[in-house]
GROMACS .gro file of C-alpha atoms in nm:
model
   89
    1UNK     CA    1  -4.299  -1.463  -3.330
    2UNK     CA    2  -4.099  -1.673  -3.586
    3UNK     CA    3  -3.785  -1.826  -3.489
    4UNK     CA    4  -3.545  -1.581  -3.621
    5UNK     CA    5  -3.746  -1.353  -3.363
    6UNK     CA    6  -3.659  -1.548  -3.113
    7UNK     CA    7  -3.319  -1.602  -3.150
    8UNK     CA    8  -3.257  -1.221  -3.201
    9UNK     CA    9  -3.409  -1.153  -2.890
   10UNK     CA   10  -3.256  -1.434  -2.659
   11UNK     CA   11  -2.851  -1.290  -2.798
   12UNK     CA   12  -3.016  -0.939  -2.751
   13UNK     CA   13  -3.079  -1.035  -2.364
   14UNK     CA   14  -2.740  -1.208  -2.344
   15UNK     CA   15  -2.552  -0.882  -2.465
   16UNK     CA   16  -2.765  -0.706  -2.209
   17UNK     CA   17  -2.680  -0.945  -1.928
   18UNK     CA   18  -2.269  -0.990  -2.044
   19UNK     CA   19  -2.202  -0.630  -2.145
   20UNK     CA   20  -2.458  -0.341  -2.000
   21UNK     CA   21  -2.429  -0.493  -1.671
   22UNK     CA   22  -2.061  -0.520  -1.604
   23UNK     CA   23  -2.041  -0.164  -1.714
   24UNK     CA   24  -2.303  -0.005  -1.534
   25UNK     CA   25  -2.119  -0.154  -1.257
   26UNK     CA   26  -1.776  -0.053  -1.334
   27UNK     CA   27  -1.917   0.304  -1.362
   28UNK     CA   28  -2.078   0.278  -1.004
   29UNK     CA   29  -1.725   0.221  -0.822
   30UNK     CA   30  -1.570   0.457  -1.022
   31UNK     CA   31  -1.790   0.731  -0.851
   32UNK     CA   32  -1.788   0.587  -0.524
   33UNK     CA   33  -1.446   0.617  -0.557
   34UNK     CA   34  -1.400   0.974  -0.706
   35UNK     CA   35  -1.606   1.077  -0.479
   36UNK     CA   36  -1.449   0.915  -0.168
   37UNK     CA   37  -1.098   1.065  -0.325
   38UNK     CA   38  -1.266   1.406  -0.342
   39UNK     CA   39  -1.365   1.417   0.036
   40UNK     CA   40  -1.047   1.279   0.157
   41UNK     CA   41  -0.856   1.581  -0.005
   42UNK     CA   42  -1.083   1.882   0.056
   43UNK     CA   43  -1.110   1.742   0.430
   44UNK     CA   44  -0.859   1.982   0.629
   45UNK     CA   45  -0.577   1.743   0.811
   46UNK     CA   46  -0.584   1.780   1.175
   47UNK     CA   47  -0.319   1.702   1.459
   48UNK     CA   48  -0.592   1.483   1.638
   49UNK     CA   49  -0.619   1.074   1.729
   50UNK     CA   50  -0.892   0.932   1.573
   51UNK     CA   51  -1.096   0.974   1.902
   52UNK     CA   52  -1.085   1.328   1.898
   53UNK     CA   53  -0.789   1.369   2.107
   54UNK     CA   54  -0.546   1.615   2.020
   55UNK     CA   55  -0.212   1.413   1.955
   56UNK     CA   56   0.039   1.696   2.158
   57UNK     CA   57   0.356   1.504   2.107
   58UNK     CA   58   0.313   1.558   1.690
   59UNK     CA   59   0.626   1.784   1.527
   60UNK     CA   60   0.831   1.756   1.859
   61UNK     CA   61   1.199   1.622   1.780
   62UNK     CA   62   1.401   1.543   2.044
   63UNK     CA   63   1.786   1.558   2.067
   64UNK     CA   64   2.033   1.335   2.287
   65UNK     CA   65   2.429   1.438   2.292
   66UNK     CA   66   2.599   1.145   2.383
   67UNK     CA   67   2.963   1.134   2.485
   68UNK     CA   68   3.246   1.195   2.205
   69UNK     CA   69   3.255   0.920   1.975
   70UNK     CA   70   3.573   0.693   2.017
   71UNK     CA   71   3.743   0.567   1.680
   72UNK     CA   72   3.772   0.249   1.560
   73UNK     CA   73   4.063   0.046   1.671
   74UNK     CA   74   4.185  -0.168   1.410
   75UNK     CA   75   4.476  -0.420   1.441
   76UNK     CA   76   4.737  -0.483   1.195
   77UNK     CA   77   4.616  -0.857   1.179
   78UNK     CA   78   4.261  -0.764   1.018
   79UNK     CA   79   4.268  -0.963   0.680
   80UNK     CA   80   4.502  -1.233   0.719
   81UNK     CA   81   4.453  -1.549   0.609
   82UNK     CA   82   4.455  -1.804   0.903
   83UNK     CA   83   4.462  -2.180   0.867
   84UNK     CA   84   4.153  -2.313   0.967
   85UNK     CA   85   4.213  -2.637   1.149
   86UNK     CA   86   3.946  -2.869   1.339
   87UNK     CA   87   3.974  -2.962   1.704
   88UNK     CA   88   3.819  -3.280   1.842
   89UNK     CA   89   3.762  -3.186   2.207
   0.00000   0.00000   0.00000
């Protein structure tokens, strides 16, 4: 082989090794994770734990009436400026 040869075929290898790699990679996750998308959403939901154990207290909403609710008393002083003074105790 002459050295032209050898030159093509050593930046040959290095597009190989910089470009075809990182791609054939990139395309490998992207299926894993179309694929792990598609079983997640065709997999029916179910009201169970992750142990198997059906999860009874799921949907229930529970109510609590407390006593009537007392308004706000509000003085006629709220808002006035008061002189702020320090105290050596």
């Amino acid at each position: 082989m002459n050295f032209i040869g050898i030159i093509f075929l050593a930046l040959f290898s290095i597009v190989i090794l910089v470009i075809a790699i990182p791609l054939l990679l990139m395309k490998s996750f992207a299926n894993n994770f179309f694929r792990r998308h598609a079983e997640q959403t065709q997999r029916p939901r179910s009201n169970t734990d992750g142990a198997g154990k059906r999860n009874s207290s799921e949907g229930k909403v529970y109510l609590s009436k407390e006593g009537p609710h007392k308004e706000k008393v509000i003085t006629d002083n709220i808002g006035d400026y008061v002189d702020f003074e320090e105290v050596n105790e």
